[in-house]
PDB file of C-alpha atoms and ligand atoms in Angstrom:
ATOM      1  CA  MET A  82      27.746  -7.929  -0.815  1.00  0.00           C
ATOM      2  CA  SER A  83      24.295  -9.272   0.047  1.00  0.00           C
ATOM      3  CA  SER A  84      21.392  -7.864  -1.893  1.00  0.00           C
ATOM      4  CA  LYS A  85      19.280  -5.184  -0.246  1.00  0.00           C
ATOM      5  CA  ILE A  86      15.727  -6.467   0.044  1.00  0.00           C
ATOM      6  CA  ALA A  87      12.922  -4.138   1.138  1.00  0.00           C
ATOM      7  CA  VAL A  88       9.293  -4.762   1.998  1.00  0.00           C
ATOM      8  CA  PHE A  89       6.499  -2.218   1.511  1.00  0.00           C
ATOM      9  CA  PRO A  90       3.541  -3.520   3.515  1.00  0.00           C
ATOM     10  CA  GLY A  91       0.048  -2.061   3.397  1.00  0.00           C
ATOM     11  CA  SER A  92      -3.639  -2.585   2.835  1.00  0.00           C
ATOM     12  CA  PHE A  93      -3.594  -1.098  -0.687  1.00  0.00           C
ATOM     13  CA  ASP A  94      -7.405  -1.061  -0.764  1.00  0.00           C
ATOM     14  CA  PRO A  95      -6.875  -0.086  -3.518  1.00  0.00           C
ATOM     15  CA  LEU A  96      -3.433   1.005  -4.751  1.00  0.00           C
ATOM     16  CA  THR A  97      -3.300   4.774  -5.394  1.00  0.00           C
ATOM     17  CA  ASN A  98      -0.878   7.049  -7.247  1.00  0.00           C
ATOM     18  CA  GLY A  99       0.595   7.821  -3.806  1.00  0.00           C
ATOM     19  CA  HIS A 100       1.402   4.162  -3.163  1.00  0.00           C
ATOM     20  CA  LEU A 101       2.736   3.763  -6.699  1.00  0.00           C
ATOM     21  CA  ASP A 102       5.096   6.709  -6.289  1.00  0.00           C
ATOM     22  CA  ILE A 103       6.530   5.152  -3.104  1.00  0.00           C
ATOM     23  CA  ILE A 104       6.922   1.811  -4.919  1.00  0.00           C
ATOM     24  CA  GLU A 105       8.748   3.430  -7.853  1.00  0.00           C
ATOM     25  CA  ARG A 106      11.099   5.386  -5.607  1.00  0.00           C
ATOM     26  CA  ALA A 107      11.818   2.409  -3.321  1.00  0.00           C
ATOM     27  CA  SER A 108      12.422   0.124  -6.300  1.00  0.00           C
ATOM     28  CA  ALA A 109      15.183   2.528  -7.376  1.00  0.00           C
ATOM     29  CA  MET A 110      16.755   2.421  -3.883  1.00  0.00           C
ATOM     30  CA  PHE A 111      16.818  -1.331  -3.223  1.00  0.00           C
ATOM     31  CA  ASP A 112      17.824  -4.440  -5.161  1.00  0.00           C
ATOM     32  CA  GLN A 113      14.442  -6.022  -4.567  1.00  0.00           C
ATOM     33  CA  LEU A 114      11.148  -4.622  -3.337  1.00  0.00           C
ATOM     34  CA  ILE A 115       8.344  -6.846  -2.122  1.00  0.00           C
ATOM     35  CA  VAL A 116       4.931  -5.194  -1.930  1.00  0.00           C
ATOM     36  CA  ALA A 117       3.231  -7.097   0.909  1.00  0.00           C
ATOM     37  CA  VAL A 118      -0.543  -6.937   0.678  1.00  0.00           C
ATOM     38  CA  GLY A 119      -2.366  -7.459   3.946  1.00  0.00           C
ATOM     39  CA  THR A 120      -5.588  -6.684   5.686  1.00  0.00           C
ATOM     40  CA  ASN A 121      -5.629  -3.907   8.256  1.00  0.00           C
ATOM     41  CA  THR A 122      -7.765  -5.372  11.064  1.00  0.00           C
ATOM     42  CA  GLY A 123      -9.191  -1.895  11.734  1.00  0.00           C
ATOM     43  CA  LYS A 124     -10.513  -1.302   8.209  1.00  0.00           C
ATOM     44  CA  ARG A 125     -13.260  -3.100   6.260  1.00  0.00           C
ATOM     45  CA  PRO A 126     -11.760  -3.963   2.850  1.00  0.00           C
ATOM     46  CA  LEU A 127     -13.493  -3.206  -0.469  1.00  0.00           C
ATOM     47  CA  PHE A 128     -11.241  -5.537  -2.477  1.00  0.00           C
ATOM     48  CA  ASP A 129     -10.139  -9.014  -1.476  1.00  0.00           C
ATOM     49  CA  VAL A 130      -6.421  -9.757  -1.329  1.00  0.00           C
ATOM     50  CA  ASP A 131      -6.347 -11.547  -4.708  1.00  0.00           C
ATOM     51  CA  GLU A 132      -7.981  -8.579  -6.441  1.00  0.00           C
ATOM     52  CA  LYS A 133      -5.518  -6.191  -4.812  1.00  0.00           C
ATOM     53  CA  ILE A 134      -2.545  -8.339  -5.808  1.00  0.00           C
ATOM     54  CA  GLN A 135      -3.764  -8.588  -9.401  1.00  0.00           C
ATOM     55  CA  MET A 136      -4.113  -4.795  -9.683  1.00  0.00           C
ATOM     56  CA  ILE A 137      -0.680  -4.137  -8.158  1.00  0.00           C
ATOM     57  CA  GLU A 138       0.965  -6.747 -10.387  1.00  0.00           C
ATOM     58  CA  THR A 139      -0.562  -5.140 -13.473  1.00  0.00           C
ATOM     59  CA  VAL A 140       0.543  -1.661 -12.497  1.00  0.00           C
ATOM     60  CA  THR A 141       4.071  -2.621 -11.370  1.00  0.00           C
ATOM     61  CA  ALA A 142       4.764  -4.964 -14.302  1.00  0.00           C
ATOM     62  CA  PRO A 143       7.358  -2.537 -15.807  1.00  0.00           C
ATOM     63  CA  LEU A 144       9.384  -2.601 -12.550  1.00  0.00           C
ATOM     64  CA  ALA A 145      11.536  -5.726 -12.827  1.00  0.00           C
ATOM     65  CA  ASN A 146      12.707  -5.806  -9.183  1.00  0.00           C
ATOM     66  CA  VAL A 147       9.206  -5.470  -7.672  1.00  0.00           C
ATOM     67  CA  SER A 148       7.158  -8.486  -6.613  1.00  0.00           C
ATOM     68  CA  VAL A 149       3.802  -8.693  -4.867  1.00  0.00           C
ATOM     69  CA  GLU A 150       2.891 -11.091  -2.078  1.00  0.00           C
ATOM     70  CA  THR A 151       0.268 -11.671   0.591  1.00  0.00           C
ATOM     71  CA  ILE A 152       1.132 -10.986   4.202  1.00  0.00           C
ATOM     72  CA  ASN A 153      -0.871 -12.557   7.011  1.00  0.00           C
ATOM     73  CA  GLY A 154       1.172 -12.374  10.187  1.00  0.00           C
ATOM     74  CA  LEU A 155       3.587  -9.863  11.671  1.00  0.00           C
ATOM     75  CA  THR A 156       5.535  -7.745   9.196  1.00  0.00           C
ATOM     76  CA  VAL A 157       8.845  -8.534  10.923  1.00  0.00           C
ATOM     77  CA  ASP A 158       8.182 -12.287  10.611  1.00  0.00           C
ATOM     78  CA  PHE A 159       7.405 -11.861   6.911  1.00  0.00           C
ATOM     79  CA  MET A 160      10.628  -9.886   6.550  1.00  0.00           C
ATOM     80  CA  HIS A 161      12.739 -12.545   8.242  1.00  0.00           C
ATOM     81  CA  ASP A 162      11.171 -15.217   6.023  1.00  0.00           C
ATOM     82  CA  HIS A 163      12.132 -13.159   2.953  1.00  0.00           C
ATOM     83  CA  HIS A 164      15.600 -12.070   4.204  1.00  0.00           C
ATOM     84  CA  ALA A 165      14.485  -8.442   4.004  1.00  0.00           C
ATOM     85  CA  LYS A 166      16.163  -5.807   6.194  1.00  0.00           C
ATOM     86  CA  PHE A 167      14.316  -2.648   5.106  1.00  0.00           C
ATOM     87  CA  LEU A 168      10.710  -1.796   5.861  1.00  0.00           C
ATOM     88  CA  VAL A 169       9.401   0.981   3.616  1.00  0.00           C
ATOM     89  CA  ARG A 170       6.464   3.218   4.549  1.00  0.00           C
ATOM     90  CA  GLY A 171       5.118   6.442   3.105  1.00  0.00           C
ATOM     91  CA  LEU A 172       4.481   9.627   5.098  1.00  0.00           C
ATOM     92  CA  ARG A 173       1.806  12.098   4.033  1.00  0.00           C
ATOM     93  CA  ASN A 174       1.391  14.233   7.131  1.00  0.00           C
ATOM     94  CA  GLU A 175       1.832  14.481  10.897  1.00  0.00           C
ATOM     95  CA  GLN A 176      -0.800  11.828  11.577  1.00  0.00           C
ATOM     96  CA  ASP A 177       1.085   9.348   9.409  1.00  0.00           C
ATOM     97  CA  PHE A 178       4.310  10.321  11.163  1.00  0.00           C
ATOM     98  CA  ASN A 179       2.895   9.768  14.662  1.00  0.00           C
ATOM     99  CA  TYR A 180       1.323   6.451  13.672  1.00  0.00           C
ATOM    100  CA  GLU A 181       4.372   5.226  11.774  1.00  0.00           C
ATOM    101  CA  ARG A 182       6.808   6.236  14.525  1.00  0.00           C
ATOM    102  CA  ASP A 183       4.947   4.075  17.056  1.00  0.00           C
ATOM    103  CA  ILE A 184       4.834   1.115  14.681  1.00  0.00           C
ATOM    104  CA  ALA A 185       8.521   1.521  13.785  1.00  0.00           C
ATOM    105  CA  ASN A 186       9.491   1.596  17.466  1.00  0.00           C
ATOM    106  CA  MET A 187       7.419  -1.515  18.154  1.00  0.00           C
ATOM    107  CA  ASN A 188       8.934  -3.272  15.159  1.00  0.00           C
ATOM    108  CA  HIS A 189      12.389  -2.332  16.433  1.00  0.00           C
ATOM    109  CA  ASN A 190      11.538  -3.943  19.783  1.00  0.00           C
ATOM    110  CA  LEU A 191      10.330  -7.067  17.990  1.00  0.00           C
ATOM    111  CA  ALA A 192      13.239  -7.283  15.534  1.00  0.00           C
ATOM    112  CA  SER A 193      16.232  -4.969  15.964  1.00  0.00           C
ATOM    113  CA  ASP A 194      17.689  -6.058  12.604  1.00  0.00           C
ATOM    114  CA  VAL A 195      14.813  -4.421  10.732  1.00  0.00           C
ATOM    115  CA  GLU A 196      15.383  -0.827   9.583  1.00  0.00           C
ATOM    116  CA  SER A 197      12.309   1.294   8.864  1.00  0.00           C
ATOM    117  CA  VAL A 198      12.719   3.695   5.954  1.00  0.00           C
ATOM    118  CA  PHE A 199      10.235   6.538   5.428  1.00  0.00           C
ATOM    119  CA  LEU A 200       9.630   8.236   2.115  1.00  0.00           C
ATOM    120  CA  LEU A 201       7.771  11.550   2.091  1.00  0.00           C
ATOM    121  CA  ALA A 202       4.724  11.649  -0.144  1.00  0.00           C
ATOM    122  CA  LYS A 203       5.023  14.021  -3.069  1.00  0.00           C
ATOM    123  CA  PRO A 204       2.949  17.165  -2.401  1.00  0.00           C
ATOM    124  CA  GLU A 205       0.533  16.261  -5.194  1.00  0.00           C
ATOM    125  CA  ASN A 206      -0.116  12.871  -3.543  1.00  0.00           C
ATOM    126  CA  ALA A 207      -0.273  13.965   0.088  1.00  0.00           C
ATOM    127  CA  GLN A 208      -4.097  14.298   0.039  1.00  0.00           C
ATOM    128  CA  ILE A 209      -4.688  10.878  -1.503  1.00  0.00           C
ATOM    129  CA  SER A 210      -5.985   8.146   0.762  1.00  0.00           C
ATOM    130  CA  SER A 211      -7.595   4.883  -0.319  1.00  0.00           C
ATOM    131  CA  SER A 212     -10.418   5.426   2.202  1.00  0.00           C
ATOM    132  CA  ILE A 213     -11.350   8.860   0.867  1.00  0.00           C
ATOM    133  CA  LEU A 214     -11.204   7.650  -2.736  1.00  0.00           C
ATOM    134  CA  LYS A 215     -13.528   4.728  -1.928  1.00  0.00           C
ATOM    135  CA  GLU A 216     -15.993   7.136  -0.330  1.00  0.00           C
ATOM    136  CA  ILE A 217     -15.965   9.353  -3.441  1.00  0.00           C
ATOM    137  CA  VAL A 218     -16.437   6.392  -5.780  1.00  0.00           C
ATOM    138  CA  HIS A 219     -19.305   5.095  -3.653  1.00  0.00           C
ATOM    139  CA  PHE A 220     -21.123   8.370  -4.337  1.00  0.00           C
ATOM    140  CA  ASP A 221     -20.342   8.195  -8.073  1.00  0.00           C
ATOM    141  CA  GLY A 222     -17.405  10.588  -8.041  1.00  0.00           C
ATOM    142  CA  ASP A 223     -14.517  10.424 -10.504  1.00  0.00           C
ATOM    143  CA  VAL A 224     -11.127   9.612  -8.941  1.00  0.00           C
ATOM    144  CA  SER A 225      -9.380   8.679 -12.171  1.00  0.00           C
ATOM    145  CA  THR A 226      -6.651  11.285 -11.665  1.00  0.00           C
ATOM    146  CA  PHE A 227      -5.630   9.762  -8.311  1.00  0.00           C
ATOM    147  CA  VAL A 228      -5.235   6.086  -9.207  1.00  0.00           C
ATOM    148  CA  PRO A 229      -3.616   4.109 -12.043  1.00  0.00           C
ATOM    149  CA  ALA A 230      -5.973   3.391 -14.980  1.00  0.00           C
ATOM    150  CA  ALA A 231      -6.256  -0.325 -14.123  1.00  0.00           C
ATOM    151  CA  VAL A 232      -7.362   0.533 -10.587  1.00  0.00           C
ATOM    152  CA  TRP A 233      -9.932   3.081 -11.787  1.00  0.00           C
ATOM    153  CA  SER A 234     -11.463   0.450 -14.007  1.00  0.00           C
ATOM    154  CA  HIS A 235     -11.685  -2.049 -11.101  1.00  0.00           C
ATOM    155  CA  LEU A 236     -13.179   0.619  -8.835  1.00  0.00           C
ATOM    156  CA  GLN A 237     -15.952   1.312 -11.342  1.00  0.00           C
ATOM    157  CA  THR A 238     -16.672  -2.393 -11.776  1.00  0.00           C
ATOM    158  CA  LYS A 239     -16.824  -2.875  -8.000  1.00  0.00           C
ATOM    159  CA  ARG A 240     -19.150   0.119  -7.584  1.00  0.00           C
ATOM    160  CA  ASP A 241     -21.469  -1.194 -10.299  1.00  0.00           C
ATOM    161  CA  GLN A 242     -21.495  -4.678  -8.712  1.00  0.00           C
ATOM    162  CA  GLU A 243     -22.352  -3.203  -5.307  1.00  0.00           C
ATOM    163  CA  LYS A 244     -25.200  -1.150  -6.798  1.00  0.00           C
ATOM    164  CA  HIS A 245     -26.515  -4.203  -8.620  1.00  0.00           C
ATOM    165  CA  ARG A 246     -26.447  -6.180  -5.371  1.00  0.00           C
ATOM    166  CA  ALA A 247     -28.235  -3.402  -3.477  1.00  0.00           C
ATOM    167  CA  ASN A 248     -31.118  -3.329  -6.012  1.00  0.00           C
TER     168      ASN A 248
HETATM  169  P1  ADP B 542      -2.077   0.540   6.079  1.00  0.00           P
HETATM  170  O1  ADP B 542      -3.467   0.123   6.404  1.00  0.00           O
HETATM  171  O2  ADP B 542      -1.035  -0.484   6.413  1.00  0.00           O
HETATM  172  O3  ADP B 542      -1.706   1.930   6.571  1.00  0.00           O
HETATM  173  P2  ADP B 542      -2.295   1.747   3.466  1.00  0.00           P
HETATM  174  O4  ADP B 542      -2.542   1.076   2.156  1.00  0.00           O
HETATM  175  O5  ADP B 542      -3.315   2.715   3.958  1.00  0.00           O
HETATM  176  O6  ADP B 542      -2.055   0.572   4.473  1.00  0.00           O
HETATM  177  O7  ADP B 542      -0.885   2.490   3.421  1.00  0.00           O
HETATM  178  C1  ADP B 542       0.287   1.767   3.168  1.00  0.00           C
HETATM  179  C2  ADP B 542       1.470   2.716   3.224  1.00  0.00           C
HETATM  180  O8  ADP B 542       1.364   3.653   2.151  1.00  0.00           O
HETATM  181  C3  ADP B 542       1.549   3.570   4.505  1.00  0.00           C
HETATM  182  O9  ADP B 542       2.904   3.754   4.823  1.00  0.00           O
HETATM  183  C4  ADP B 542       0.927   4.864   4.090  1.00  0.00           C
HETATM  184  O10 ADP B 542       1.411   5.941   4.882  1.00  0.00           O
HETATM  185  C5  ADP B 542       1.424   4.964   2.657  1.00  0.00           C
HETATM  186  N1  ADP B 542       0.563   5.807   1.847  1.00  0.00           N
HETATM  187  C6  ADP B 542      -0.782   5.758   1.738  1.00  0.00           C
HETATM  188  N2  ADP B 542      -1.232   6.699   0.890  1.00  0.00           N
HETATM  189  C7  ADP B 542      -0.130   7.372   0.454  1.00  0.00           C
HETATM  190  C8  ADP B 542       0.083   8.493  -0.431  1.00  0.00           C
HETATM  191  N3  ADP B 542      -0.951   9.126  -0.988  1.00  0.00           N
HETATM  192  N4  ADP B 542       1.348   8.903  -0.646  1.00  0.00           N
HETATM  193  C9  ADP B 542       2.388   8.272  -0.053  1.00  0.00           C
HETATM  194  N5  ADP B 542       2.261   7.230   0.805  1.00  0.00           N
HETATM  195  C10 ADP B 542       1.019   6.775   1.044  1.00  0.00           C
END
């Protein structure tokens, strides 16, 4: 039987406990999970792709079947290149559902061999979004309970660098 390869694409700017939970659960469902780090053209990133990859690699190091890569083009093209059949996304609420349904239908039109798989966010993670966390950190708030320790440390460094630059 061929191995089941899944891709979890996202901006991960930065990785949160919500993302990590999806990664852990998907890694238990598939033989291999590739976390594909891209840039959402509609969002201005705080971290560059290399920084995001480094943080995700650190945090997912204990998960032997998880790898982290950059994605530049269409997700379905990346998936074909990596022989992946399953596209994993997380769902926090109705907005995510509506957005993800449209993307999944478009991806199905582009590549009918790709199966989208949705994992519901745990209730304790459903309020966590990278954008909101960045906003809180910008105004000196503490988000350490919502992100892995390595990410919290990078967030504080980034905030301090930005303040230094602004002065
Ligand atoms: P994108 O810009 O591609 O939406 P994100 O990093 O914002 O990238 O999200 C990547 C995936 O992770 C999406 O499927 C999103 O719904 C999911 N996700 C984001 N935050 C959470 C969370 N707190 N719990 C579960 N899934 C999440």
